mmCIF file of C-alpha atoms in Angstrom:
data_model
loop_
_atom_site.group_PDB
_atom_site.id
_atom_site.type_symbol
_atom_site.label_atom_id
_atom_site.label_comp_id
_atom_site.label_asym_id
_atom_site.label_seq_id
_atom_site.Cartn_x
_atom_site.Cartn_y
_atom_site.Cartn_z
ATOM 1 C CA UNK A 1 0.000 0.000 0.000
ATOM 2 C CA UNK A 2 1.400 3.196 -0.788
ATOM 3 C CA UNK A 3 1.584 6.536 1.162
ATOM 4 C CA UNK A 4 1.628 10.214 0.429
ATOM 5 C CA UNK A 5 3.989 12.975 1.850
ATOM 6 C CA UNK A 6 2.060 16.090 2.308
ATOM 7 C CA UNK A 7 4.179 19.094 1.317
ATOM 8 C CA UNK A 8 2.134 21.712 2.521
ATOM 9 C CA UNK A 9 0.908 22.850 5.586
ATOM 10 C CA UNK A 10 -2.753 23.211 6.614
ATOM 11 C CA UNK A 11 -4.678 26.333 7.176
ATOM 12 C CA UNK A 12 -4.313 26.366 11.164
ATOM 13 C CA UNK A 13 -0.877 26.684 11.325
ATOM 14 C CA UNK A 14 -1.139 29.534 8.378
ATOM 15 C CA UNK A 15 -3.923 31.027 10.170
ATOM 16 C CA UNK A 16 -1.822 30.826 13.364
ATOM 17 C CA UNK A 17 1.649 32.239 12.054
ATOM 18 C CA UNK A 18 -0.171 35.132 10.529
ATOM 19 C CA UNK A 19 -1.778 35.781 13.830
ATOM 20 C CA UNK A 20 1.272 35.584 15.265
ATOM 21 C CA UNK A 21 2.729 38.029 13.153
ATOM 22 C CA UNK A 22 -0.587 40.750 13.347
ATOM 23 C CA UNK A 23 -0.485 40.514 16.806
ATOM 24 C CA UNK A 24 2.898 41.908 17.226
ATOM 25 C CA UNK A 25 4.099 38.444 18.508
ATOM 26 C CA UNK A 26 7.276 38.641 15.788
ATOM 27 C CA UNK A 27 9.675 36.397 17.831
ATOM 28 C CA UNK A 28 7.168 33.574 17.818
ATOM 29 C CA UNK A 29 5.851 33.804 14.541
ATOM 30 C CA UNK A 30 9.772 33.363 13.473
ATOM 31 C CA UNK A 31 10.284 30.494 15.358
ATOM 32 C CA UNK A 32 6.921 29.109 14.404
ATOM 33 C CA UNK A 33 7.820 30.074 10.603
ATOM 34 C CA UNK A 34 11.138 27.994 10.934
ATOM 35 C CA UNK A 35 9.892 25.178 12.969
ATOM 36 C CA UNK A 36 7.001 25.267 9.740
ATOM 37 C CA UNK A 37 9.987 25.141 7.011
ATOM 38 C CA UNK A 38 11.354 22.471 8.922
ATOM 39 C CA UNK A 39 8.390 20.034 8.151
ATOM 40 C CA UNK A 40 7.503 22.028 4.555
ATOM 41 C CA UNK A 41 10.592 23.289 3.119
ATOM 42 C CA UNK A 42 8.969 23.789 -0.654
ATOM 43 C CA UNK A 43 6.534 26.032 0.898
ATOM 44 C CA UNK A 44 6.596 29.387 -0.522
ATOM 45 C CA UNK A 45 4.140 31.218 1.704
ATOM 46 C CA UNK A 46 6.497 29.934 4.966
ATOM 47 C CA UNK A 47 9.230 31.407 3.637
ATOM 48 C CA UNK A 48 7.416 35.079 3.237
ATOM 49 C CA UNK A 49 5.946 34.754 6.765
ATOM 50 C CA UNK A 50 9.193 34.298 7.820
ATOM 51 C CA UNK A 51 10.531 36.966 5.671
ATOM 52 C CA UNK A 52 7.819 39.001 7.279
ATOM 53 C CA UNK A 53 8.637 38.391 10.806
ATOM 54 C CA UNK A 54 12.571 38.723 10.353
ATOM 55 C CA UNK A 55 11.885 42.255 8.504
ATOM 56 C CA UNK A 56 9.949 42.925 11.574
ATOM 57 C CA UNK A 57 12.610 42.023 13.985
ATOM 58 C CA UNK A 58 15.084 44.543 11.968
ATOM 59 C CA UNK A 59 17.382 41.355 10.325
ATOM 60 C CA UNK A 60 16.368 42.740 6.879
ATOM 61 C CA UNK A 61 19.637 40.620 5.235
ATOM 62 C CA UNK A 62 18.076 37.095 6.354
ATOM 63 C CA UNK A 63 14.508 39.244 5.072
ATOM 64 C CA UNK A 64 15.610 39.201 1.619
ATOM 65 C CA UNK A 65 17.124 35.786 1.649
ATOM 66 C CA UNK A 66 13.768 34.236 2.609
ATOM 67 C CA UNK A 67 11.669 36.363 0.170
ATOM 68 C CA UNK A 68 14.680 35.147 -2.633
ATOM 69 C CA UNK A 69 14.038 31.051 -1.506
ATOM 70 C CA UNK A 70 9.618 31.925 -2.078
ATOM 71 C CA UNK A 71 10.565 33.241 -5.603
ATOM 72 C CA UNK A 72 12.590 30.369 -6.352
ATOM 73 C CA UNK A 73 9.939 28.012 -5.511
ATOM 74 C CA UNK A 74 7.549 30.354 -7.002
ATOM 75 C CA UNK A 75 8.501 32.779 -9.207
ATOM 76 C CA UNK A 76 5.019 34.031 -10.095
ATOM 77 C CA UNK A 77 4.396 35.228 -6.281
ATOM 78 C CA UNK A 78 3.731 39.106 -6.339
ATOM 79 C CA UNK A 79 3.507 38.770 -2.293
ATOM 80 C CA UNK A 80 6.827 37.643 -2.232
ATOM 81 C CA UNK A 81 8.034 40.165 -4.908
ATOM 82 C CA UNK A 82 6.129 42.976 -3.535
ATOM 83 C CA UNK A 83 7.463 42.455 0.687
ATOM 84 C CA UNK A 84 11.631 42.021 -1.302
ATOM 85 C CA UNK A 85 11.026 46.111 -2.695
ATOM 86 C CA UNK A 86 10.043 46.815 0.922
ATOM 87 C CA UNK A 87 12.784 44.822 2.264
ATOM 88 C CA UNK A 88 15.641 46.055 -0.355
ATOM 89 C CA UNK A 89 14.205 49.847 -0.195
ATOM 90 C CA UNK A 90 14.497 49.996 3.670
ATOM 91 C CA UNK A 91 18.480 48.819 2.855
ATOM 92 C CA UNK A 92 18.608 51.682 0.114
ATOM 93 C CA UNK A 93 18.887 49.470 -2.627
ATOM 94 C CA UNK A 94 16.342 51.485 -4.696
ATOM 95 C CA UNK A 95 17.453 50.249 -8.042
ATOM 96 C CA UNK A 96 16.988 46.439 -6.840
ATOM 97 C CA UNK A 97 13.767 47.379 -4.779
ATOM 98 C CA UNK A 98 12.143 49.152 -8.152
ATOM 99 C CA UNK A 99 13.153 46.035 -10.307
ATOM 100 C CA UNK A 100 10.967 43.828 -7.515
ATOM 101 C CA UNK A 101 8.293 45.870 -7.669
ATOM 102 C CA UNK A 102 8.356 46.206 -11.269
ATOM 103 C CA UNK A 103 7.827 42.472 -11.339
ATOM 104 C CA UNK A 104 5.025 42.254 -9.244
ATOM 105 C CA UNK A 105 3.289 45.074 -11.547
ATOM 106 C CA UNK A 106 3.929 42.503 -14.594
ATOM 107 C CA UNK A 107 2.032 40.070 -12.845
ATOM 108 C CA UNK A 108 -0.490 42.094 -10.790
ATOM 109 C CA UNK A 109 -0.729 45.934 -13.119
ATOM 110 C CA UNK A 110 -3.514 46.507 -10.681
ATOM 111 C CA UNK A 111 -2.514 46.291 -7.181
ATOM 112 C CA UNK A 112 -2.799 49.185 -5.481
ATOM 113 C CA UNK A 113 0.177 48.476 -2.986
ATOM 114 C CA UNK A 114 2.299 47.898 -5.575
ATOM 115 C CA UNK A 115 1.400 50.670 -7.858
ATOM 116 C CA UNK A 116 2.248 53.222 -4.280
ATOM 117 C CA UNK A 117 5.509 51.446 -3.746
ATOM 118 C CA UNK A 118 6.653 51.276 -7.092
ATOM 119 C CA UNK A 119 5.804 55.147 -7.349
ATOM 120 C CA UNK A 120 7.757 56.389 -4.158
ATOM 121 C CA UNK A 121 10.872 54.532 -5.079
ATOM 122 C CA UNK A 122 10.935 56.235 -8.532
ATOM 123 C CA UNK A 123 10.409 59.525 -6.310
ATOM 124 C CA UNK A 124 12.841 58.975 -3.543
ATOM 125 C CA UNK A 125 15.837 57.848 -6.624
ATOM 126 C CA UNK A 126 14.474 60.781 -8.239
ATOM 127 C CA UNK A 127 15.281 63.234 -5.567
ATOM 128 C CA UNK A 128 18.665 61.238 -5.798
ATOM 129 C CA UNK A 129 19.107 62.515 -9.257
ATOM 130 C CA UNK A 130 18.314 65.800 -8.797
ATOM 131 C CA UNK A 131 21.007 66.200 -6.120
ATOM 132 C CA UNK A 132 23.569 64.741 -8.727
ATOM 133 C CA UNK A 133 22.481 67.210 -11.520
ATOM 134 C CA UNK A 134 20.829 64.529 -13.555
ATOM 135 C CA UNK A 135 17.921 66.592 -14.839
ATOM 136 C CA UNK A 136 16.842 64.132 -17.072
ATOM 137 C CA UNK A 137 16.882 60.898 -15.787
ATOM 138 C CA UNK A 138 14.638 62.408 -12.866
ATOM 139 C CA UNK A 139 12.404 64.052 -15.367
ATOM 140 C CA UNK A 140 12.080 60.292 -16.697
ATOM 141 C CA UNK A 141 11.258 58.914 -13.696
ATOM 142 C CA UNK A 142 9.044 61.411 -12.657
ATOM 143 C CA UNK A 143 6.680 60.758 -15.654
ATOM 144 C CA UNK A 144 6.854 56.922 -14.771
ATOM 145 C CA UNK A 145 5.342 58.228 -11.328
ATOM 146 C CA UNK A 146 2.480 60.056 -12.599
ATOM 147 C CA UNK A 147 1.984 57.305 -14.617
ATOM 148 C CA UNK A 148 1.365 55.338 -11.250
ATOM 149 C CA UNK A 149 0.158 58.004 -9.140
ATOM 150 C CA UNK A 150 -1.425 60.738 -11.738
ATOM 151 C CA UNK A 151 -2.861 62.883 -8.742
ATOM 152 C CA UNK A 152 0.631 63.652 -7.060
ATOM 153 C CA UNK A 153 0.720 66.986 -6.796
ATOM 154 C CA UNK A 154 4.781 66.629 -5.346
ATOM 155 C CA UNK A 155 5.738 64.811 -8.298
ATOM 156 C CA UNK A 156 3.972 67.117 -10.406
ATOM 157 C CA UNK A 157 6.008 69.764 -8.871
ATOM 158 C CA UNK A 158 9.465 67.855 -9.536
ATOM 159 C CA UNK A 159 8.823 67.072 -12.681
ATOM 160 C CA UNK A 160 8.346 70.619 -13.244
ATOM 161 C CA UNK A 161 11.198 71.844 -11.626
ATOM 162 C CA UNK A 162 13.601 68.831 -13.948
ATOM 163 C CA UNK A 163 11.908 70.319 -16.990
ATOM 164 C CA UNK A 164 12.634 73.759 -16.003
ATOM 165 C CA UNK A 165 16.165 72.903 -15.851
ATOM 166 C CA UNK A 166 15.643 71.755 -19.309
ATOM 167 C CA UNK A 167 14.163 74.332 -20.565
ATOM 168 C CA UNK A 168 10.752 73.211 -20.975
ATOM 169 C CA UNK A 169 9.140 76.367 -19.695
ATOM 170 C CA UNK A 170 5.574 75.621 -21.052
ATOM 171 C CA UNK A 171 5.138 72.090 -20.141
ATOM 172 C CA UNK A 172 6.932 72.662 -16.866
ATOM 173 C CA UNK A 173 4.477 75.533 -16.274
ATOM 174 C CA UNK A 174 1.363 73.156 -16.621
ATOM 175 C CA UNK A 175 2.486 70.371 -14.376
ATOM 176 C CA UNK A 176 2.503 73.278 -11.656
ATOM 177 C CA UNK A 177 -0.390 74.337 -12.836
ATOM 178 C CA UNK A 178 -1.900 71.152 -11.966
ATOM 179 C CA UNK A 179 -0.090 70.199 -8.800
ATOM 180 C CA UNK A 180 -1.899 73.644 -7.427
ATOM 181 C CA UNK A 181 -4.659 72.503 -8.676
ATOM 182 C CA UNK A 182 -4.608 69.237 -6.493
ATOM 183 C CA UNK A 183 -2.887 71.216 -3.956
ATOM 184 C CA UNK A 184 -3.806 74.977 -3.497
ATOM 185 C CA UNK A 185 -1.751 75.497 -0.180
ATOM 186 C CA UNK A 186 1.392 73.861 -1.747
ATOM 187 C CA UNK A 187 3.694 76.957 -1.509
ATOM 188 C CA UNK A 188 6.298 75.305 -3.817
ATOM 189 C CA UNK A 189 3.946 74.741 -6.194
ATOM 190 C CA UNK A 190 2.855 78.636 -6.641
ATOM 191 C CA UNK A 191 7.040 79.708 -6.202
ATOM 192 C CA UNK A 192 8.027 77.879 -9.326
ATOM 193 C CA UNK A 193 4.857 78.694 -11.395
ATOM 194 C CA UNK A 194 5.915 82.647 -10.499
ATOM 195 C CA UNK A 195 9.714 81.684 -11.662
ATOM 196 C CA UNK A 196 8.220 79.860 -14.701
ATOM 197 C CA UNK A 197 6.043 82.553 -15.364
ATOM 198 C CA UNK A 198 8.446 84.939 -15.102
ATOM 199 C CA UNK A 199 11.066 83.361 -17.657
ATOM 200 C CA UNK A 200 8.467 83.508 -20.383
ATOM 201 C CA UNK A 201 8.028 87.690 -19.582
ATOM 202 C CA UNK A 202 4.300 86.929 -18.324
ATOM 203 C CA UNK A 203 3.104 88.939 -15.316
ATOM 204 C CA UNK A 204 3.487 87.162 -11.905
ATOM 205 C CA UNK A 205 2.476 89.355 -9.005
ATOM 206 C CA UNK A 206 -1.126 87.847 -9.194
ATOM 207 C CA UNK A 207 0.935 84.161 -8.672
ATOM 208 C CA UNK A 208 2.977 86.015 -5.783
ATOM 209 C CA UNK A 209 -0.274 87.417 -4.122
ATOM 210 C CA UNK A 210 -1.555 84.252 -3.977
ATOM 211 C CA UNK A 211 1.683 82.823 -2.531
ATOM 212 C CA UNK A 212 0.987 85.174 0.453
ATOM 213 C CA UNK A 213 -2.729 84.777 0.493
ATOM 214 C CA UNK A 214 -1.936 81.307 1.837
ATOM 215 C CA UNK A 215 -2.492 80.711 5.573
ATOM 216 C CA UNK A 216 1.069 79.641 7.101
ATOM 217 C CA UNK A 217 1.021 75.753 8.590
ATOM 218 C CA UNK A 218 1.401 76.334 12.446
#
């Protein structure tokens, strides 16, 4: 009579690791994870818990590593993908964290979660760029945010400001146009739309009076 090896685990112990891991109870829920892999080793889902739980204990190295071993057993998994960007972003690998999330997006263009994180790592290299000079890289990346995020009136701003530096007064002059639209009170918003305004020889002071109508943020 034969017999058969069951290579996954049931829903209680899922069901019980992620309550672990909700509840705050991180240290458990990675011993639980590993006791888990120990009986289930082609698991993918075990391995992310446990991913989970080390990223929550601050071991963001062993993080990755267990998030790596889920997408070798499943490459398809946009959990898995999705939790390495956080992991590899939080270790300032923003190049290797967009090229996760990027993935996931393949698989999942949808997701919300993804779409967000995807988005602020093409903002935060971005920023990056613009420190280095590199005007048009970050204008590049800021169109791939508002492709993500269209109503983001800060990227709407940068974007601006990298065109600006190009020379691409007009266009540069409507994406401010439209972050104050999204934003009225964003002050940096109005200041460049005056300094835009004000290369092409149109009148300003309206744009400056407005600036100053603005209640200050306490």
């Amino acid at each position: 009579m034969g017999s058969s090896t069951v290579s996954e685990p049931n829903q209680a112990d899922i069901q019980g690791l992620v309550a672990l891991l909700n509840s705050g109870q991180v240290d458990k829920a990675v011993s639980t994870a590993k006791r888990l892999i120990g009986k289930f080793p082609q698991a993918p889902m075990l391995h992310v818990l446990l991913g989970v739980g080390l990223a929550g204990q601050g071991k963001l190295d062993p993080a990755v590593h267990s998030y790596r071993k889920a997408l070798a057993l499943k490459p398809d998994y946009v959990d898995a993908l999705n939790n390495l960007g956080v992991a590899l972003r939080k270790q300032g690998k923003l190049t290797e964290a967009a090229d996760a999330y990027s993935g996931a997006l393949e698989l999942q263009p949808g997701n919300p979660d993804v779409r967000q994180n995807l988005a602020t790592v093409f903002e935060e290299t971005g920023v990056g760029l613009f420190s280095q000079g590199h005007f048009k890289d970050a204008v590049e990346l800021y169109r791939k945010v508002l492709n993500l995020r269209p109503a983001n009136a800060h990227a709407l701003t940068n974007l601006g400001v990298g065109l600006l530096h190009l020379g691409g007064v007009e266009e540069a002059l409507s994406n401010f146009h439209q972050a104050i639209q999204l934003e009225p009170e964003r002050i940096e918003s109005h200041a460049y739309h005056a300094i835009a305004s004000k290369s092409l020889a149109r009148p300003y002071a309206e744009i400056l009076y407005r600036i100053l109508e603005i209640p200050s943020v306490q």
